Amino acid sequence: MELPKKYNHIKRDQAIYKKWMDQNLFHSEPDEREPYTIVIPPPNVTGVLHMGHMLNNTIQDVLVRRARLLGKNACWVPGTDHASIATEAKVVKRLEAQGIKKSNLSREDFMKHAWDWTEEYGGTILTQLKRLGASCDWDRTRFTLEEDLSNGVIEVFVDLFNKGMIYKGVRMVNWDPKAQTALSDEEVIHKEVNSKLYYLNYQIEGEEEFLTIATTRPETILGDTAICVNPKDERYLHLKGKRAIVPLIGRSIPIIQDEYVDLEFGTGCLKVTPAHDINDYELGLKHNLPSIDILNDDGTLSEKAELYVGLDRFEVRKQIAKELEAKGILAKVEDMKNKVGFSERTDAVIEPKLSLQWFLNMKEMAKPALEHVMDGTIKFYPENTKNTYKHWMNNIKDWCISRQLWWGQQIPAYYYGDGANDFVIATTLEKAVELAREKTGKAELKATDLRQDEDVLDTWFSSWLWPISVFDGFKNPDNEDFKYYYPTNDLVTAPDIMFFWVARMIMAGYEYKGLPPFKNVYYTGMVRDEKRRKMSKQLGNSPDPIGLIEKYGADGVRVGMLLSAPAGNDLLFDEGLCDQGRNFSNKIWNAFRLVKGWEVNEKAEVSVVAEQANEWFTAIFQKNLAEINANYDKFRISDVLMSSYRLTWDEFCSWYLEMVKPDYQKPLAKKTYFQVIAHFENILRVLNPFMPFITEEIWQLLSERESTDSLMVNTWPVEERAADVVQEFESYKKLISEIRTIRKDKNISFKDQLELKVIADQSASTRYDAVVIKLTNLKNIEYVNTKVENSLSFVLGANEYFIPFAEEVDVAAEKNKLKEEINYQEGFLNAVEKKLSNSRFVDNAPEQVVANEKKKQADAQAKIEVLKKQLASL
RNA sequence: GGGCGAUUAGCUCAGUUGGUUCAGAGCACCUCGUUUACACCGAGGGGGUCGGGAGUUCGAAUCUCUCAUCGCCCACCA
């Protein structure tokens, strides 16, 4: 069989994936094995795969695949999120492109368009994940708006309402004028912006005097209902009880006093606009002020503003500033920086708005959710993310859950009248009718007499139930799946949705199941470009994931992503990482080609070197395996990969294979061959979670197998005790390195066989001499008693080595080398002896530390002696 | 304004309770190289006073304080 020089991922990856699918290897059903479960953070239906998904899902796949190899019943549940506001925005945009306005559509028609969109694009991202190699149980794919999940959401809403935790009320909320909906606090992003502070003169009613207020939003003066000063402010004591006139519209408003006002800021006078600022709203309540809402839902000024009606708020700001200036009301303008809230989705500037919305009080739910993270029932990686979590949970506010959108879960409130409380909450319309009849005593009420609340629920009100609802934990709480898979094991997600999602899932988990939704949360970092910038469409710095997969192979990209992505750290992505991943694939492939190319003969003699190589590699493999397992337990995935990488590249390829490699045109002993295959298979097992494709391919080709015998459902290597030879072998690596250096320094070709002569220390081992001979191309190693004339020499430990040299040896240079070495050793010895002569060190330090220093002292002394001897003999 | 965290080789990062192999890894860089897999390779090599300063200690990258710079989260100062 002629093997290609490179692994052809284009040709093979998708075929391998198909085989896994055909064999149904990703599918899981409850059985007697230990379950291992991950639920995917459901990507938005509208989404296409970006680098963040790549990182996140690669990590999940690594964890799932390893669990599978460990013999657990691994189940990774995929799915998508309906993403209410994000999807609706896209659908609206598409309709606009077709010349259709949302406002001209009925709710029903709009929903049809939205479902069309979902069917069209909803599967895209999941298909893309398959290219990455994601081993999700696709039979279990769920969607947050599908019937069963949707029913769960309704049930929870009804339940929380009945418990008094959900309520409807008028509150100051974050209003997104672009999407024209209320938002939760978490959906508002505060950014520092450059703005202007306008100083405006308000006339005191009935007097010539003016007072000056400072505001960043001059357009809101049209909604002013008071001026407020601090009662301690001596500048304004005389204004108590007086009134001021709002410029331009001439409205008379009271001048009130409140400690809230900061004497230092601006002029110490605050204009109060209760409808458009949360603090002003509070002041308004306290002082019983009227509230004038001057804004329409789309951010234009309303009739109540009296002026500039119908114009956008920012346009008004420009114009009103000019008008105020022209009329001499504007005293001055200062530049300043302040924080402004922006909508996470639409980037529109948020307006605080008094509005009737649905809220969820989470104070009680937060208690167990906080407690079980703090006590480690649920572990966070990295651990310090717990602090952020704790702070938020301790200051939790009511969650505004209603959205003025259509695409989403419609609120199950049914109105039978126009009064604020003329509604019932029910899981179905039929039940609503019953309840309405009971409540009103009107037996004649029909379904058509009821009107369902128009609002939908925040997307996260669906997603917070995800780990429960994907296993039908609401529909059928006692079902086998739910009992078996819940609580899930690990959640892999980005820290920016800790509050949106993670915290709320934990709350829902305890509220509804009395159990955590997962045991570990792994927070990935953000994927940035090599200049640390966020990846964004505008910057065009986000590579196309599918393009990368096609260029480097899924294995290469996976390795590239994980090579430098410790938990919580941002990943500075550049394509060089994929190069490295692809090179690694190539290295493994070629190791395979090498092994496959060997002629194997039953009668060939097993070499000493091959036996020693086998013993040593077994030991070094075990050492690495222990490290790898430990790092998995700590979720140090990139460290796992790095250990595996070095184990494969350095230990397996550069050392082990070089050792067992048969001599030119000689066959390899069958026994040795089987050892090589066994070690290679262990390497493949360890690499498989990271590089599922190429390892599977080699697994199939390395030895004759049934095609159904897939590596992905094979076993993880077992940790066992191995001969303790690693340390000893390391010193031989040093010797080999030394000889190679001499070859290089003296320009001696590898083809020229060298002789090595040694004056050995009594205790020196000769165990791996054959290895040295093979790897450095020596004639032999000869043990001698006296120095060898005209040779290149060096000292290792307490041994003197000589390599006879055909040319004249530069004695002066050799002497210098020795002197330098002696100097270094003496300096070292000095430091050690200084330590040992310090009684406080000897008395205080642990015995072992002192003993070690003594050993270092003895070793250094011995070495110096040998070096001096050699110097003298030159 | 409050809180959390970081600062170690050109880059990205390890460094567990202070003391063995404590100054490390990968990449990048330099030199040489067609040695029976791989130039997507091999062999060899250079490179850091562990952000600055002070302190505790026999001993500090590691503990304390302080300064500087940079992140992240939270917060209603117009």
mmCIF file of C-alpha atoms in Angstrom, chain A residues 252-506:
data_model
loop_
_atom_site.group_PDB
_atom_site.id
_atom_site.type_symbol
_atom_site.label_atom_id
_atom_site.label_comp_id
_atom_site.label_asym_id
_atom_site.label_seq_id
_atom_site.Cartn_x
_atom_site.Cartn_y
_atom_site.Cartn_z
ATOM 1 C CA SER A 252 -43.932 76.819 36.099
ATOM 2 C CA ILE A 253 -42.274 74.172 38.251
ATOM 3 C CA PRO A 254 -41.456 74.016 41.960
ATOM 4 C CA ILE A 255 -37.981 74.344 43.395
ATOM 5 C CA ILE A 256 -37.617 71.492 45.815
ATOM 6 C CA GLN A 257 -34.911 70.414 48.210
ATOM 7 C CA ASP A 258 -33.320 67.017 48.543
ATOM 8 C CA GLU A 259 -30.103 65.677 49.992
ATOM 9 C CA TYR A 260 -29.657 63.621 46.864
ATOM 10 C CA VAL A 261 -28.263 66.607 44.980
ATOM 11 C CA ASP A 262 -24.497 66.803 44.861
ATOM 12 C CA LEU A 263 -23.274 70.272 45.817
ATOM 13 C CA GLU A 264 -20.095 69.836 43.860
ATOM 14 C CA PHE A 265 -21.508 68.822 40.524
ATOM 15 C CA GLY A 266 -22.360 71.491 37.955
ATOM 16 C CA THR A 267 -24.081 74.379 39.683
ATOM 17 C CA GLY A 268 -25.622 72.332 42.462
ATOM 18 C CA CYS A 269 -29.014 72.703 40.795
ATOM 19 C CA LEU A 270 -30.640 69.657 39.322
ATOM 20 C CA LYS A 271 -33.499 69.674 36.860
ATOM 21 C CA VAL A 272 -35.936 66.896 37.584
ATOM 22 C CA THR A 273 -37.455 64.896 34.732
ATOM 23 C CA PRO A 274 -39.202 61.984 36.409
ATOM 24 C CA ALA A 275 -40.191 60.283 33.187
ATOM 25 C CA HIS A 276 -36.699 60.018 31.774
ATOM 26 C CA ASP A 277 -34.233 59.314 34.505
ATOM 27 C CA ILE A 278 -34.251 56.734 37.210
ATOM 28 C CA ASN A 279 -33.042 59.125 39.902
ATOM 29 C CA ASP A 280 -35.435 61.802 38.862
ATOM 30 C CA TYR A 281 -38.140 59.200 38.982
ATOM 31 C CA GLU A 282 -37.277 58.409 42.593
ATOM 32 C CA LEU A 283 -37.248 62.097 43.425
ATOM 33 C CA GLY A 284 -40.589 62.465 41.715
ATOM 34 C CA LEU A 285 -42.108 59.729 43.823
ATOM 35 C CA LYS A 286 -40.673 61.179 47.000
ATOM 36 C CA HIS A 287 -41.813 64.715 46.303
ATOM 37 C CA ASN A 288 -45.005 63.825 44.558
ATOM 38 C CA LEU A 289 -44.081 65.367 41.260
ATOM 39 C CA PRO A 290 -45.966 64.854 38.022
ATOM 40 C CA SER A 291 -44.233 62.887 35.333
ATOM 41 C CA ILE A 292 -44.288 64.092 31.753
ATOM 42 C CA ASP A 293 -43.281 61.468 29.211
ATOM 43 C CA ILE A 294 -42.003 63.478 26.272
ATOM 44 C CA LEU A 295 -40.808 60.530 24.222
ATOM 45 C CA ASN A 296 -42.555 58.161 21.877
ATOM 46 C CA ASP A 297 -41.525 54.526 21.828
ATOM 47 C CA ASP A 298 -39.324 55.103 18.806
ATOM 48 C CA GLY A 299 -37.320 57.860 20.453
ATOM 49 C CA THR A 300 -39.039 60.782 18.785
ATOM 50 C CA LEU A 301 -40.637 63.520 20.836
ATOM 51 C CA SER A 302 -44.271 63.093 21.709
ATOM 52 C CA GLU A 303 -47.129 65.605 21.803
ATOM 53 C CA LYS A 304 -46.471 66.110 25.493
ATOM 54 C CA ALA A 305 -43.138 67.708 24.691
ATOM 55 C CA GLU A 306 -45.075 70.538 23.031
ATOM 56 C CA LEU A 307 -42.052 71.445 20.904
ATOM 57 C CA TYR A 308 -40.139 69.497 18.277
ATOM 58 C CA VAL A 309 -42.872 66.910 18.197
ATOM 59 C CA GLY A 310 -42.043 63.951 15.986
ATOM 60 C CA LEU A 311 -38.328 64.719 15.772
ATOM 61 C CA ASP A 312 -35.724 62.248 16.962
ATOM 62 C CA ARG A 313 -34.280 62.908 20.415
ATOM 63 C CA PHE A 314 -30.731 63.452 19.160
ATOM 64 C CA GLU A 315 -31.839 65.816 16.462
ATOM 65 C CA VAL A 316 -33.809 67.731 19.048
ATOM 66 C CA ARG A 317 -30.745 67.926 21.257
ATOM 67 C CA LYS A 318 -28.845 69.707 18.478
ATOM 68 C CA GLN A 319 -31.653 72.022 17.586
ATOM 69 C CA ILE A 320 -32.721 72.903 21.078
ATOM 70 C CA ALA A 321 -29.150 73.755 22.034
ATOM 71 C CA LYS A 322 -29.067 76.234 19.174
ATOM 72 C CA GLU A 323 -32.408 77.700 20.083
ATOM 73 C CA LEU A 324 -31.443 78.044 23.733
ATOM 74 C CA GLU A 325 -28.239 79.736 22.730
ATOM 75 C CA ALA A 326 -30.026 82.081 20.387
ATOM 76 C CA LYS A 327 -32.422 83.072 23.145
ATOM 77 C CA GLY A 328 -29.636 83.654 25.639
ATOM 78 C CA ILE A 329 -30.677 80.813 27.878
ATOM 79 C CA LEU A 330 -27.580 78.738 27.322
ATOM 80 C CA ALA A 331 -24.963 80.032 29.746
ATOM 81 C CA LYS A 332 -22.118 77.797 28.637
ATOM 82 C CA VAL A 333 -21.180 74.373 27.370
ATOM 83 C CA GLU A 334 -18.490 72.143 28.831
ATOM 84 C CA ASP A 335 -16.987 68.966 27.443
ATOM 85 C CA MET A 336 -17.286 65.982 29.701
ATOM 86 C CA LYS A 337 -17.136 62.230 29.752
ATOM 87 C CA ASN A 338 -20.045 60.279 31.060
ATOM 88 C CA LYS A 339 -21.464 56.794 30.903
ATOM 89 C CA VAL A 340 -24.333 56.103 28.574
ATOM 90 C CA GLY A 341 -26.315 52.894 28.331
ATOM 91 C CA PHE A 342 -26.504 51.149 24.970
ATOM 92 C CA SER A 343 -28.649 48.249 23.882
ATOM 93 C CA GLU A 344 -26.648 45.069 23.691
ATOM 94 C CA ARG A 345 -28.455 44.040 20.534
ATOM 95 C CA THR A 346 -29.235 47.182 18.585
ATOM 96 C CA ASP A 347 -26.579 49.495 20.024
ATOM 97 C CA ALA A 348 -29.274 52.161 20.385
ATOM 98 C CA VAL A 349 -28.944 54.565 23.312
ATOM 99 C CA ILE A 350 -31.230 53.310 26.028
ATOM 100 C CA GLU A 351 -33.924 55.557 27.414
ATOM 101 C CA PRO A 352 -35.113 55.020 30.962
ATOM 102 C CA LYS A 353 -38.836 54.786 30.573
ATOM 103 C CA LEU A 354 -41.748 54.356 32.895
ATOM 104 C CA SER A 355 -43.574 51.358 31.630
ATOM 105 C CA LEU A 356 -45.943 48.546 32.517
ATOM 106 C CA GLN A 357 -43.979 45.314 32.403
ATOM 107 C CA TRP A 358 -43.692 41.848 33.883
ATOM 108 C CA PHE A 359 -41.015 41.226 36.468
ATOM 109 C CA LEU A 360 -39.538 38.292 38.277
ATOM 110 C CA ASN A 361 -38.360 38.713 41.829
ATOM 111 C CA MET A 362 -35.329 36.488 42.262
ATOM 112 C CA LYS A 363 -34.252 37.223 45.801
ATOM 113 C CA GLU A 364 -35.263 33.838 47.184
ATOM 114 C CA MET A 365 -34.036 31.831 44.243
ATOM 115 C CA ALA A 366 -30.665 33.503 44.474
ATOM 116 C CA LYS A 367 -29.980 32.102 47.926
ATOM 117 C CA PRO A 368 -29.381 28.438 47.126
ATOM 118 C CA ALA A 369 -27.820 29.397 43.827
ATOM 119 C CA LEU A 370 -25.218 31.477 45.579
ATOM 120 C CA GLU A 371 -24.679 29.057 48.403
ATOM 121 C CA HIS A 372 -23.958 26.073 46.200
ATOM 122 C CA VAL A 373 -21.432 27.888 44.117
ATOM 123 C CA MET A 374 -19.661 29.219 47.167
ATOM 124 C CA ASP A 375 -19.563 25.821 48.856
ATOM 125 C CA GLY A 376 -18.212 24.141 45.730
ATOM 126 C CA THR A 377 -21.210 21.981 44.845
ATOM 127 C CA ILE A 378 -20.915 23.745 41.530
ATOM 128 C CA LYS A 379 -17.339 24.569 40.627
ATOM 129 C CA PHE A 380 -16.263 27.466 38.469
ATOM 130 C CA TYR A 381 -13.121 27.393 36.340
ATOM 131 C CA PRO A 382 -11.237 29.640 36.653
ATOM 132 C CA GLU A 383 -12.146 29.867 40.278
ATOM 133 C CA ASN A 384 -11.961 33.628 40.685
ATOM 134 C CA THR A 385 -15.065 34.026 38.527
ATOM 135 C CA LYS A 386 -16.869 33.085 41.732
ATOM 136 C CA ASN A 387 -16.247 36.597 43.056
ATOM 137 C CA THR A 388 -18.072 38.219 40.197
ATOM 138 C CA TYR A 389 -20.901 35.766 40.582
ATOM 139 C CA LYS A 390 -21.170 36.372 44.290
ATOM 140 C CA HIS A 391 -21.323 40.110 43.889
ATOM 141 C CA TRP A 392 -24.121 39.936 41.357
ATOM 142 C CA MET A 393 -26.122 37.425 43.345
ATOM 143 C CA ASN A 394 -25.879 39.530 46.472
ATOM 144 C CA ASN A 395 -27.204 42.547 44.624
ATOM 145 C CA ILE A 396 -29.752 40.830 42.491
ATOM 146 C CA LYS A 397 -32.570 42.989 41.165
ATOM 147 C CA ASP A 398 -35.929 42.077 39.765
ATOM 148 C CA TRP A 399 -35.723 40.774 36.245
ATOM 149 C CA CYS A 400 -37.808 42.516 33.619
ATOM 150 C CA ILE A 401 -38.977 39.551 31.584
ATOM 151 C CA SER A 402 -41.474 41.028 29.152
ATOM 152 C CA ARG A 403 -40.509 42.204 25.697
ATOM 153 C CA GLN A 404 -42.576 44.153 23.223
ATOM 154 C CA LEU A 405 -41.772 41.758 20.422
ATOM 155 C CA TRP A 406 -43.557 39.048 18.517
ATOM 156 C CA TRP A 407 -40.925 36.401 17.959
ATOM 157 C CA GLY A 408 -40.758 34.549 21.226
ATOM 158 C CA GLN A 409 -42.726 32.945 23.953
ATOM 159 C CA GLN A 410 -45.998 34.826 24.342
ATOM 160 C CA ILE A 411 -46.873 35.610 27.916
ATOM 161 C CA PRO A 412 -49.672 33.331 29.200
ATOM 162 C CA ALA A 413 -51.740 36.138 30.661
ATOM 163 C CA TYR A 414 -55.308 36.324 29.409
ATOM 164 C CA TYR A 415 -57.366 39.473 29.789
ATOM 165 C CA TYR A 416 -61.083 39.432 30.131
ATOM 166 C CA GLY A 417 -61.480 43.133 30.766
ATOM 167 C CA ASP A 418 -59.666 46.425 30.512
ATOM 168 C CA GLY A 419 -58.708 46.802 34.148
ATOM 169 C CA ALA A 420 -55.084 46.421 35.179
ATOM 170 C CA ASN A 421 -55.898 43.269 37.085
ATOM 171 C CA ASP A 422 -58.476 41.845 34.747
ATOM 172 C CA PHE A 423 -56.380 38.904 33.730
ATOM 173 C CA VAL A 424 -55.733 35.305 34.611
ATOM 174 C CA ILE A 425 -52.552 33.303 34.181
ATOM 175 C CA ALA A 426 -52.931 29.844 32.732
ATOM 176 C CA THR A 427 -51.012 27.217 30.815
ATOM 177 C CA THR A 428 -53.702 26.936 28.141
ATOM 178 C CA LEU A 429 -56.521 28.989 26.769
ATOM 179 C CA GLU A 430 -59.048 26.412 28.013
ATOM 180 C CA LYS A 431 -57.771 26.708 31.540
ATOM 181 C CA ALA A 432 -57.734 30.464 31.189
ATOM 182 C CA VAL A 433 -61.410 30.418 30.292
ATOM 183 C CA GLU A 434 -62.187 28.326 33.341
ATOM 184 C CA LEU A 435 -60.214 30.599 35.603
ATOM 185 C CA ALA A 436 -61.748 33.701 34.125
ATOM 186 C CA ARG A 437 -65.198 32.303 34.705
ATOM 187 C CA GLU A 438 -64.345 31.542 38.300
ATOM 188 C CA LYS A 439 -62.800 34.896 38.878
ATOM 189 C CA THR A 440 -65.587 36.930 37.324
ATOM 190 C CA GLY A 441 -68.483 34.641 38.093
ATOM 191 C CA LYS A 442 -69.496 34.985 34.458
ATOM 192 C CA ALA A 443 -70.213 31.466 33.256
ATOM 193 C CA GLU A 444 -70.887 32.701 29.745
ATOM 194 C CA LEU A 445 -67.279 33.747 29.107
ATOM 195 C CA LYS A 446 -65.850 32.111 25.987
ATOM 196 C CA ALA A 447 -62.376 31.717 24.625
ATOM 197 C CA THR A 448 -63.020 34.509 22.155
ATOM 198 C CA ASP A 449 -63.758 36.867 25.016
ATOM 199 C CA LEU A 450 -60.201 36.506 26.226
ATOM 200 C CA ARG A 451 -57.267 38.394 24.871
ATOM 201 C CA GLN A 452 -53.748 37.089 25.435
ATOM 202 C CA ASP A 453 -51.028 39.480 26.566
ATOM 203 C CA GLU A 454 -49.222 40.737 23.492
ATOM 204 C CA ASP A 455 -45.762 40.678 24.999
ATOM 205 C CA VAL A 456 -43.286 37.851 24.696
ATOM 206 C CA LEU A 457 -40.778 36.696 27.270
ATOM 207 C CA ASP A 458 -37.088 37.505 27.352
ATOM 208 C CA THR A 459 -35.173 34.803 25.465
ATOM 209 C CA TRP A 460 -33.281 33.924 28.606
ATOM 210 C CA PHE A 461 -36.538 33.015 30.253
ATOM 211 C CA SER A 462 -36.478 30.014 27.931
ATOM 212 C CA SER A 463 -32.762 29.303 28.023
ATOM 213 C CA TRP A 464 -32.521 29.302 31.798
ATOM 214 C CA LEU A 465 -34.517 26.070 31.727
ATOM 215 C CA TRP A 466 -32.384 24.470 28.995
ATOM 216 C CA PRO A 467 -30.592 21.759 31.018
ATOM 217 C CA ILE A 468 -33.919 20.623 32.404
ATOM 218 C CA SER A 469 -36.092 21.030 29.356
ATOM 219 C CA VAL A 470 -33.861 19.251 26.853
ATOM 220 C CA PHE A 471 -34.504 16.105 28.886
ATOM 221 C CA ASP A 472 -38.226 16.874 29.179
ATOM 222 C CA GLY A 473 -37.836 17.514 32.881
ATOM 223 C CA PHE A 474 -40.990 19.608 32.947
ATOM 224 C CA LYS A 475 -43.217 17.652 30.644
ATOM 225 C CA ASN A 476 -42.450 14.375 32.301
ATOM 226 C CA PRO A 477 -40.332 14.823 35.404
ATOM 227 C CA ASP A 478 -39.894 11.144 36.100
ATOM 228 C CA ASN A 479 -38.726 10.125 32.666
ATOM 229 C CA GLU A 480 -35.685 7.894 32.327
ATOM 230 C CA ASP A 481 -33.608 10.391 30.386
ATOM 231 C CA PHE A 482 -34.048 13.119 32.911
ATOM 232 C CA LYS A 483 -33.296 10.873 35.851
ATOM 233 C CA TYR A 484 -30.218 9.510 34.138
ATOM 234 C CA TYR A 485 -28.631 12.595 32.565
ATOM 235 C CA TYR A 486 -29.535 15.303 35.074
ATOM 236 C CA PRO A 487 -27.631 17.003 36.683
ATOM 237 C CA THR A 488 -25.329 17.373 33.735
ATOM 238 C CA ASN A 489 -21.582 17.373 34.251
ATOM 239 C CA ASP A 490 -19.869 20.287 32.618
ATOM 240 C CA LEU A 491 -21.003 23.557 31.147
ATOM 241 C CA VAL A 492 -18.633 25.322 28.778
ATOM 242 C CA THR A 493 -19.493 28.928 28.135
ATOM 243 C CA ALA A 494 -18.231 32.486 27.906
ATOM 244 C CA PRO A 495 -18.089 34.635 31.032
ATOM 245 C CA ASP A 496 -20.142 37.413 29.451
ATOM 246 C CA ILE A 497 -23.277 35.348 29.860
ATOM 247 C CA MET A 498 -22.647 34.438 33.480
ATOM 248 C CA PHE A 499 -25.611 36.555 34.586
ATOM 249 C CA PHE A 500 -27.786 36.210 31.532
ATOM 250 C CA TRP A 501 -27.621 32.485 31.605
ATOM 251 C CA VAL A 502 -25.370 30.599 34.019
ATOM 252 C CA ALA A 503 -26.669 32.187 37.204
ATOM 253 C CA ARG A 504 -30.258 31.828 36.099
ATOM 254 C CA MET A 505 -29.840 28.180 35.128
ATOM 255 C CA ILE A 506 -28.483 27.502 38.578
#
